[in-house]
Coordinates of C-alpha atoms and ligand atoms in Angstrom, one line a residue:
M289 CA 27.3 -19.4 -24.1
T290 CA 28.7 -16.1 -25.4
D291 CA 27.4 -12.6 -25.0
A292 CA 25.9 -12.8 -28.4
D293 CA 23.6 -15.6 -27.2
Y294 CA 21.9 -13.1 -24.8
G295 CA 21.3 -10.6 -27.6
V296 CA 22.8 -7.8 -25.6
S297 CA 26.3 -6.8 -24.5
L298 CA 26.9 -7.7 -20.9
S299 CA 28.1 -5.2 -18.3
L300 CA 30.9 -6.2 -15.8
R301 CA 28.2 -6.7 -13.2
D302 CA 26.2 -8.9 -15.6
R303 CA 29.3 -11.0 -16.3
A304 CA 30.1 -11.4 -12.6
F305 CA 26.5 -12.5 -12.1
R306 CA 26.8 -15.0 -15.0
D307 CA 30.0 -16.4 -13.5
E308 CA 28.4 -16.8 -10.1
V309 CA 25.4 -18.7 -11.6
R310 CA 27.8 -20.9 -13.7
A311 CA 29.9 -21.6 -10.6
F312 CA 26.8 -22.5 -8.6
L313 CA 25.5 -24.8 -11.3
D314 CA 28.8 -26.5 -11.7
S315 CA 29.0 -27.3 -8.1
A316 CA 25.4 -28.0 -7.4
L317 CA 24.3 -30.1 -10.3
T318 CA 25.3 -33.7 -9.8
A319 CA 24.3 -36.9 -11.7
D320 CA 21.6 -37.3 -9.0
T321 CA 19.9 -34.0 -9.7
P322 CA 16.4 -34.5 -11.0
T323 CA 16.0 -33.6 -14.6
Q324 CA 13.0 -31.9 -16.2
T325 CA 12.2 -35.2 -17.8
R326 CA 9.4 -37.2 -16.2
T327 CA 10.9 -40.1 -14.4
R328 CA 9.4 -43.1 -12.8
G329 CA 8.8 -42.7 -9.1
E330 CA 6.9 -39.5 -8.7
K331 CA 7.7 -39.2 -5.0
T332 CA 11.4 -39.4 -5.4
R333 CA 11.2 -36.9 -8.3
L334 CA 9.3 -34.4 -6.1
E335 CA 11.7 -34.9 -3.1
R336 CA 14.6 -34.1 -5.4
M337 CA 12.8 -31.0 -6.9
R338 CA 12.3 -29.8 -3.4
W339 CA 15.9 -30.4 -2.6
W340 CA 16.9 -28.5 -5.7
Q341 CA 14.9 -25.5 -4.7
T342 CA 16.6 -25.6 -1.3
R343 CA 19.9 -25.4 -3.0
L344 CA 18.8 -22.5 -5.2
H345 CA 17.5 -20.7 -2.1
E346 CA 20.7 -21.2 -0.2
A347 CA 22.5 -19.5 -3.0
R348 CA 19.9 -16.7 -3.1
L349 CA 19.0 -17.8 -6.6
A350 CA 15.4 -19.1 -6.1
A351 CA 13.7 -15.9 -7.1
I352 CA 16.2 -13.4 -8.4
S353 CA 13.7 -10.9 -9.8
W354 CA 12.0 -10.5 -6.5
P355 CA 13.1 -7.3 -4.6
T356 CA 16.1 -7.8 -2.4
E357 CA 14.0 -7.0 0.7
F358 CA 11.8 -10.0 0.1
G359 CA 14.7 -12.5 -0.5
G360 CA 15.3 -11.9 -4.2
R361 CA 18.1 -9.9 -5.8
S362 CA 16.1 -7.2 -7.6
A363 CA 17.6 -8.6 -10.8
T364 CA 17.6 -6.6 -13.9
P365 CA 15.8 -8.0 -17.0
V366 CA 19.2 -8.9 -18.5
Q367 CA 20.2 -10.8 -15.3
Q368 CA 16.9 -12.7 -15.5
L369 CA 17.7 -13.6 -19.1
I370 CA 21.2 -14.7 -18.1
F371 CA 19.8 -16.8 -15.3
N372 CA 17.2 -18.5 -17.6
A373 CA 19.8 -19.1 -20.3
E374 CA 22.4 -20.6 -17.9
M375 CA 19.8 -22.8 -16.2
A376 CA 18.7 -24.1 -19.6
A377 CA 22.2 -24.6 -20.9
A378 CA 23.1 -26.6 -17.8
R379 CA 19.9 -28.6 -18.1
A380 CA 19.1 -27.6 -14.6
P381 CA 15.6 -28.7 -13.3
E382 CA 13.0 -26.2 -12.2
P383 CA 12.3 -25.5 -8.5
I384 CA 9.4 -27.4 -7.1
N385 CA 7.6 -24.1 -6.3
R386 CA 8.1 -22.6 -9.8
S387 CA 4.5 -21.3 -10.2
A388 CA 4.5 -19.8 -6.7
I389 CA 7.9 -18.1 -7.4
N390 CA 6.8 -16.8 -10.7
Q391 CA 3.1 -16.0 -10.1
L392 CA 2.0 -16.0 -6.5
G393 CA 5.0 -14.4 -4.9
P394 CA 4.9 -11.3 -7.2
T395 CA 1.2 -11.1 -6.6
I396 CA 1.7 -11.2 -2.8
I397 CA 4.4 -8.5 -3.1
Q398 CA 2.1 -6.4 -5.2
W399 CA -1.1 -6.8 -3.2
G400 CA -0.3 -8.4 0.2
T401 CA -0.3 -6.8 3.6
D402 CA 3.1 -6.6 5.5
E403 CA 2.0 -9.6 7.6
Q404 CA 1.1 -11.7 4.5
R405 CA 4.4 -10.8 2.8
A406 CA 6.4 -11.6 6.0
H407 CA 4.6 -14.9 6.5
Y408 CA 4.3 -16.3 3.0
L409 CA 7.2 -15.1 0.9
P410 CA 10.1 -16.8 2.9
R411 CA 8.1 -20.0 2.9
I412 CA 7.7 -19.9 -0.9
L413 CA 11.4 -19.4 -1.3
S414 CA 12.4 -22.2 1.0
A415 CA 9.7 -24.6 -0.4
E416 CA 8.4 -25.0 3.1
D417 CA 5.0 -24.3 1.5
V418 CA 4.4 -25.7 -2.0
W419 CA 1.4 -24.0 -3.6
C420 CA -1.2 -24.8 -6.3
Q421 CA -3.6 -22.6 -8.2
G422 CA -7.3 -23.0 -7.7
F423 CA -8.9 -20.8 -10.3
S424 CA -10.6 -23.0 -12.9
E425 CA -14.0 -24.7 -12.2
P426 CA -16.0 -27.2 -14.2
D427 CA -18.0 -24.3 -15.8
A428 CA -15.4 -21.5 -15.5
G429 CA -12.2 -21.8 -17.5
S430 CA -11.7 -19.2 -20.2
D431 CA -14.7 -17.4 -18.7
L432 CA -13.2 -17.4 -15.3
A433 CA -15.4 -14.6 -14.0
S434 CA -18.4 -17.0 -14.1
L435 CA -16.9 -19.1 -11.2
K436 CA -19.4 -20.4 -8.7
T437 CA -17.4 -21.4 -5.6
R438 CA -19.1 -19.5 -2.8
A439 CA -17.7 -18.0 0.3
T440 CA -19.8 -16.5 3.1
I441 CA -18.5 -14.5 5.9
D442 CA -18.9 -16.0 9.4
G443 CA -17.3 -13.8 12.1
D444 CA -13.6 -13.6 11.2
H445 CA -13.7 -16.5 8.8
L446 CA -14.8 -17.3 5.2
V447 CA -16.8 -20.5 4.8
I448 CA -16.1 -21.8 1.3
T449 CA -18.1 -24.4 -0.7
G450 CA -17.6 -25.3 -4.3
Q451 CA -15.3 -27.2 -6.7
K452 CA -12.1 -26.4 -8.5
V453 CA -10.7 -28.5 -11.4
W454 CA -7.4 -29.0 -13.3
T455 CA -5.6 -27.9 -10.2
S456 CA -2.0 -28.9 -11.0
K457 CA 0.1 -30.4 -8.3
A458 CA -2.6 -30.1 -5.6
Q459 CA -2.0 -33.7 -4.6
Y460 CA 1.4 -32.8 -3.1
A461 CA 0.9 -29.0 -2.4
D462 CA 0.5 -27.6 1.1
R463 CA -1.5 -24.6 0.1
I464 CA -3.8 -23.3 -2.6
Y465 CA -4.5 -19.8 -3.9
L466 CA -8.1 -19.7 -5.0
L467 CA -10.8 -17.4 -6.3
V468 CA -14.2 -17.5 -4.6
R469 CA -17.4 -15.5 -5.0
T470 CA -18.0 -13.4 -1.9
D471 CA -20.7 -11.1 -3.3
T472 CA -23.4 -12.8 -5.4
R473 CA -25.3 -9.6 -6.0
A474 CA -22.4 -7.7 -7.7
E475 CA -21.4 -7.9 -11.3
P476 CA -19.5 -11.2 -11.9
R477 CA -16.1 -9.6 -11.8
D478 CA -16.9 -7.4 -8.8
G479 CA -17.9 -10.1 -6.4
I480 CA -14.8 -12.2 -6.3
S481 CA -12.1 -12.5 -3.6
Y482 CA -8.6 -14.0 -3.8
V483 CA -7.9 -16.4 -0.9
L484 CA -4.8 -18.1 0.4
A485 CA -5.8 -21.4 2.0
D486 CA -4.1 -24.3 3.7
L487 CA -5.0 -27.6 1.9
A488 CA -5.2 -29.4 5.2
T489 CA -8.2 -27.3 6.2
P490 CA -11.1 -29.6 7.2
G491 CA -13.6 -29.6 4.3
I492 CA -11.0 -29.5 1.5
E493 CA -10.5 -32.7 -0.4
V494 CA -8.1 -33.3 -3.3
R495 CA -8.9 -36.0 -5.9
P496 CA -6.3 -36.7 -8.7
V497 CA -7.5 -36.8 -12.3
R498 CA -6.0 -39.5 -14.5
Q499 CA -4.8 -38.0 -17.8
I500 CA -4.5 -39.5 -21.3
T501 CA -0.8 -40.1 -20.6
G502 CA -1.6 -42.3 -17.6
A503 CA -0.1 -39.8 -15.2
S504 CA -2.1 -37.7 -12.7
E505 CA -0.7 -34.2 -12.7
F506 CA -3.8 -32.4 -11.9
N507 CA -6.7 -32.7 -9.6
E508 CA -10.3 -31.8 -8.7
V509 CA -10.5 -29.9 -5.4
F510 CA -13.7 -30.1 -3.5
L511 CA -14.5 -27.5 -0.8
D512 CA -17.3 -28.3 1.7
E513 CA -17.8 -25.5 4.2
A514 CA -14.1 -25.1 4.6
R515 CA -13.3 -22.3 7.1
V516 CA -10.5 -20.0 6.2
P517 CA -9.5 -16.9 8.2
L518 CA -10.7 -13.6 6.6
S519 CA -7.1 -12.4 7.1
N520 CA -6.1 -14.8 4.3
V521 CA -7.9 -12.7 1.7
L522 CA -5.2 -11.3 -0.6
G523 CA -6.0 -7.8 -1.8
P524 CA -9.4 -6.2 -1.3
L525 CA -12.4 -8.3 -0.2
H526 CA -14.7 -8.6 -3.3
G527 CA -11.8 -7.0 -5.3
G528 CA -10.0 -10.3 -6.2
W529 CA -10.5 -10.0 -9.9
R530 CA -7.8 -7.4 -10.2
V531 CA -5.5 -9.4 -8.0
A532 CA -6.1 -12.5 -10.2
K533 CA -5.3 -10.5 -13.3
S534 CA -1.9 -9.8 -11.9
T535 CA -1.3 -13.5 -11.3
L536 CA -2.5 -14.4 -14.8
G537 CA -0.2 -11.8 -16.4
Y538 CA 2.8 -13.3 -14.5
E539 CA 1.6 -16.8 -15.5
R540 CA 1.8 -16.0 -19.2
V541 CA 5.3 -14.6 -18.8
G542 CA 6.2 -17.9 -17.0
Q543 CA 4.8 -20.0 -19.8
S544 CA 7.0 -18.3 -22.4
R545 CA 10.2 -19.9 -21.1
T546 CA 11.9 -21.0 -24.2
H547 CA 14.4 -23.6 -22.9
R548 CA 12.0 -26.5 -23.1
I549 CA 11.3 -25.6 -26.8
E550 CA 15.0 -25.2 -27.5
R551 CA 15.6 -28.7 -26.1
R552 CA 12.8 -30.2 -28.1
L553 CA 14.3 -28.6 -31.2
D554 CA 17.7 -30.2 -30.4
I555 CA 16.0 -33.6 -30.0
L556 CA 14.1 -33.2 -33.3
V557 CA 17.3 -32.3 -35.1
G558 CA 18.9 -35.4 -33.7
M559 CA 16.0 -37.5 -34.8
A560 CA 16.0 -35.9 -38.3
K561 CA 19.7 -36.7 -38.7
Q562 CA 19.1 -40.4 -38.1
P563 CA 17.4 -42.5 -40.7
N564 CA 13.8 -42.0 -39.9
A565 CA 10.3 -42.8 -41.1
L566 CA 10.3 -39.9 -43.6
T567 CA 13.8 -40.0 -45.0
E568 CA 16.8 -42.3 -45.3
K569 CA 19.4 -39.7 -44.8
A570 CA 19.8 -36.7 -42.7
F571 CA 17.5 -34.0 -43.9
A572 CA 17.4 -35.7 -47.3
D573 CA 13.7 -35.1 -47.6
E574 CA 12.7 -31.5 -48.5
Y575 CA 9.7 -31.7 -46.3
V576 CA 11.9 -32.6 -43.3
S577 CA 14.5 -29.9 -43.9
D578 CA 11.8 -27.4 -44.6
Q579 CA 10.0 -28.2 -41.3
M580 CA 13.3 -28.0 -39.3
V581 CA 14.1 -24.6 -40.7
R582 CA 10.7 -23.4 -40.0
F583 CA 10.9 -24.6 -36.4
A584 CA 14.3 -23.1 -35.9
A585 CA 13.1 -19.7 -37.2
Q586 CA 10.0 -19.8 -34.9
V587 CA 12.1 -20.7 -31.9
E588 CA 14.3 -17.7 -32.6
A589 CA 11.3 -15.4 -32.9
L590 CA 9.9 -16.9 -29.7
R591 CA 13.2 -16.2 -27.9
Q592 CA 13.0 -12.5 -28.8
I593 CA 9.4 -12.1 -27.9
A594 CA 9.8 -14.1 -24.7
A595 CA 12.8 -11.9 -23.8
Q596 CA 10.6 -8.8 -24.1
A597 CA 7.8 -10.3 -22.0
T598 CA 10.3 -11.5 -19.4
A599 CA 11.9 -8.0 -19.3
A600 CA 8.5 -6.3 -18.8
G601 CA 7.6 -8.8 -16.0
V602 CA 10.9 -8.3 -14.2
R603 CA 10.5 -4.5 -14.4
G604 CA 7.2 -5.0 -12.6
M605 CA 5.2 -3.8 -15.6
S606 CA 2.1 -5.5 -16.6
P607 CA 3.5 -8.0 -19.2
G608 CA 0.9 -6.9 -21.7
P609 CA -0.1 -8.6 -25.0
E610 CA 3.5 -9.7 -25.7
A611 CA 3.0 -12.3 -23.0
S612 CA 0.0 -13.6 -24.9
L613 CA 2.0 -13.7 -28.1
A614 CA 4.8 -15.6 -26.4
K615 CA 2.4 -18.0 -24.7
L616 CA 0.5 -18.6 -28.0
L617 CA 3.7 -19.3 -29.9
T618 CA 5.2 -21.5 -27.2
S619 CA 2.3 -23.8 -26.9
E620 CA 1.5 -24.0 -30.6
L621 CA 5.2 -24.7 -31.4
D622 CA 5.4 -27.2 -28.6
Q623 CA 2.5 -29.0 -30.1
A624 CA 3.7 -28.8 -33.7
M625 CA 7.1 -30.2 -32.7
A626 CA 5.6 -33.1 -30.7
N627 CA 3.4 -33.9 -33.8
F628 CA 6.5 -33.8 -36.0
G629 CA 8.4 -36.1 -33.7
L630 CA 5.6 -38.6 -34.3
D631 CA 5.9 -38.1 -38.1
L632 CA 9.6 -38.8 -37.9
S633 CA 9.2 -41.9 -35.8
G634 CA 6.5 -43.6 -37.9
P635 CA 4.7 -46.5 -36.2
A636 CA 7.4 -46.8 -33.4
G637 CA 6.2 -43.3 -32.3
V638 CA 2.9 -44.5 -31.1
L639 CA 4.3 -47.1 -28.8
E640 CA 4.4 -46.4 -25.1
A641 CA 7.3 -46.7 -22.7
G642 CA 8.1 -50.3 -22.1
S643 CA 6.9 -51.5 -25.5
P644 CA 9.6 -53.1 -27.5
G645 CA 10.8 -50.7 -30.3
A646 CA 9.1 -47.7 -28.8
A647 CA 10.7 -44.5 -30.3
K648 CA 12.8 -42.6 -27.7
N649 CA 11.7 -45.2 -25.1
G650 CA 8.1 -44.0 -25.4
N651 CA 8.8 -40.3 -25.1
V652 CA 7.6 -39.5 -28.6
A653 CA 4.2 -41.0 -27.8
Q654 CA 4.2 -39.4 -24.3
S655 CA 5.1 -35.9 -25.7
Y656 CA 2.4 -36.1 -28.4
L657 CA -0.3 -36.9 -25.8
L658 CA 1.0 -34.4 -23.2
M659 CA 1.1 -31.6 -25.7
R660 CA -2.6 -31.8 -26.4
A661 CA -2.9 -29.8 -23.1
A662 CA -0.4 -27.1 -24.1
T663 CA -2.9 -25.0 -26.0
F664 CA -5.3 -25.0 -23.0
G665 CA -3.2 -24.5 -19.8
A666 CA -2.6 -20.8 -18.8
G667 CA -5.3 -19.6 -21.3
T668 CA -6.3 -21.3 -24.5
S669 CA -4.9 -20.4 -27.9
E670 CA -8.2 -18.9 -28.9
I671 CA -8.2 -16.6 -25.8
Q672 CA -4.6 -15.5 -26.5
R673 CA -5.6 -14.8 -30.1
N674 CA -8.4 -12.6 -28.8
V675 CA -6.0 -10.7 -26.6
I676 CA -3.6 -10.2 -29.5
A677 CA -6.4 -9.2 -31.9
E678 CA -7.9 -6.6 -29.4
R679 CA -4.8 -5.2 -27.7
L680 CA -2.0 -5.5 -30.3
L681 CA -4.0 -5.2 -33.5
G682 CA -6.8 -3.0 -32.3
L683 CA -9.5 -5.1 -33.6
P684 CA -13.1 -5.0 -32.1
R685 CA -13.6 -6.7 -28.8
D686 CA -14.9 -10.3 -28.5
P687 CA -18.5 -9.8 -27.4
Ligands
FAD165 C1 -2.0 -28.8 -18.3 C2 -3.0 -27.9 -17.6 C3 -2.8 -27.4 -16.4 C4 -3.7 -26.6 -15.8 N1 -3.5 -26.2 -14.5 C5 -4.4 -25.4 -13.8 C6 -4.2 -25.0 -12.5 O1 -3.2 -25.4 -11.8 N2 -5.1 -24.3 -11.9 C7 -6.2 -23.8 -12.5 O2 -7.0 -23.1 -12.0 N3 -6.5 -24.2 -13.8 C8 -5.6 -25.0 -14.5 N4 -5.8 -25.4 -15.8 C9 -7.1 -25.0 -16.4 C10 -6.9 -24.0 -17.5 O3 -6.7 -22.7 -17.0 C11 -8.2 -24.1 -18.4 O4 -8.2 -25.4 -19.0 C12 -8.3 -23.0 -19.4 O5 -8.5 -21.8 -18.8 C13 -9.5 -23.3 -20.4 O6 -10.7 -23.5 -19.7 P1 -11.6 -24.8 -20.0 O7 -10.7 -26.0 -19.9 O8 -12.7 -24.7 -19.0 O9 -12.0 -24.6 -21.5 P2 -13.2 -23.6 -22.1 O10 -13.0 -22.3 -21.5 O11 -14.5 -24.4 -21.8 O12 -12.9 -23.7 -23.5 C14 -13.3 -24.7 -24.4 C15 -13.0 -24.3 -25.9 O13 -13.7 -23.1 -26.2 C16 -12.8 -22.1 -26.6 N5 -13.3 -20.7 -26.2 C17 -13.7 -20.4 -24.9 N6 -14.0 -19.1 -24.9 C18 -13.8 -18.6 -26.1 C19 -13.9 -17.3 -26.7 N7 -14.3 -16.2 -26.0 N8 -13.5 -17.1 -28.0 C20 -13.0 -18.2 -28.7 N9 -12.9 -19.4 -28.2 C21 -13.3 -19.6 -26.9 C22 -11.5 -22.4 -26.0 O14 -10.4 -21.8 -26.6 C23 -11.5 -23.9 -26.0 O15 -11.0 -24.3 -27.3 C24 -4.9 -26.2 -16.4 C25 -5.1 -26.7 -17.7 C26 -4.2 -27.5 -18.3 C27 -4.5 -28.0 -19.7

């Protein structure tokens, strides 16, 4: 990658940082390193992702944008962009605790007590604690403030009863950060608390949900009088809504990572260059070439918007509506590209892994199915459009 690829000229310090990251990736990435691609043998994949995070942590690269005093490097926005770009170019996997590094850690830094920071942050970095997010409920997704999981105070504990759903990774996580209703008389947003809980707490049960892809990447989490110390409340008691908003802002920044999309574009270009279901020769069909140019332009636009959102997040600013724009573009583009992969593959595209003749060994079908979820996770496209309409375009609020 050259300086031009970062869209800014790099200072000597930035170049030294880039060289350090490159040298680390050169030495650390082996043929055995887990890739982003879903592989068979979930357990092995997870063990390797954990191992990869340990390597990043040893090199002080697990959470470079965190302040130095908490184990990060107080990286500048440019350094974060360099890091993201180098990781993507090297096809490096993500750390197992990615969401905790990107969302929970910054939230604890912002809202936690000294004790909470000292206890949780090092364990996030080392992957000693793998975390999952317990926000959504069967009747509280987009309208998160209507959540019903109850917590009553009993001495120095909260006693929690309710149900969470779509909890990604809960089946192998150690801990969960969750929203519970601690004051039922207050306005919906004023009676919520943000709680850090151990998943091994008696009364918490995790049940995997089987998806349309056949995999089980998310879960239902049932809480039946689970006792969690009051000292595990993050931020003010009953004031968890503001804390949750911090996490959700960081989540949207995290979702705008562009390397997955760039990789998908590379794969599509490769597929379009081969004889395919729509054209006999590379890009011979106007529709195909038109689509590819459109995707390439959108990917470039996304790179710019995502860079702005990342920069705001790294500076500790609320990521703002740019994060919604980046999230919207990322997920819609992800989905459109997966759909187009199916178009290019023709009937072979619908065959699953293991079926003779399956396009890309079943990955085309897998991506198509998987990407149905892209416009839901981390806030649906309609919700992002509402944010953009209200906060960027100044249109009237959604009632
Ligand atoms: C892959 C994936 C991973 C996830 N991981 C987690 C996780 O780890 N932890 C967690 O807590 N949650 C997780 N979720 C849940 C996710 O946050 C919710 O799916 C999302 O917030 C939407 O909520 P819902 O599914 O209840 O849909 P609803 O909120 O019921 O929405 C249904 C439809 O109505 C539309 N809609 C709703 N309100 C409005 C409105 N005001 N204006 C216009 N349209 C509207 C929506 O856009 C959608 O099309 C995950 C979801 C996915 C897909």
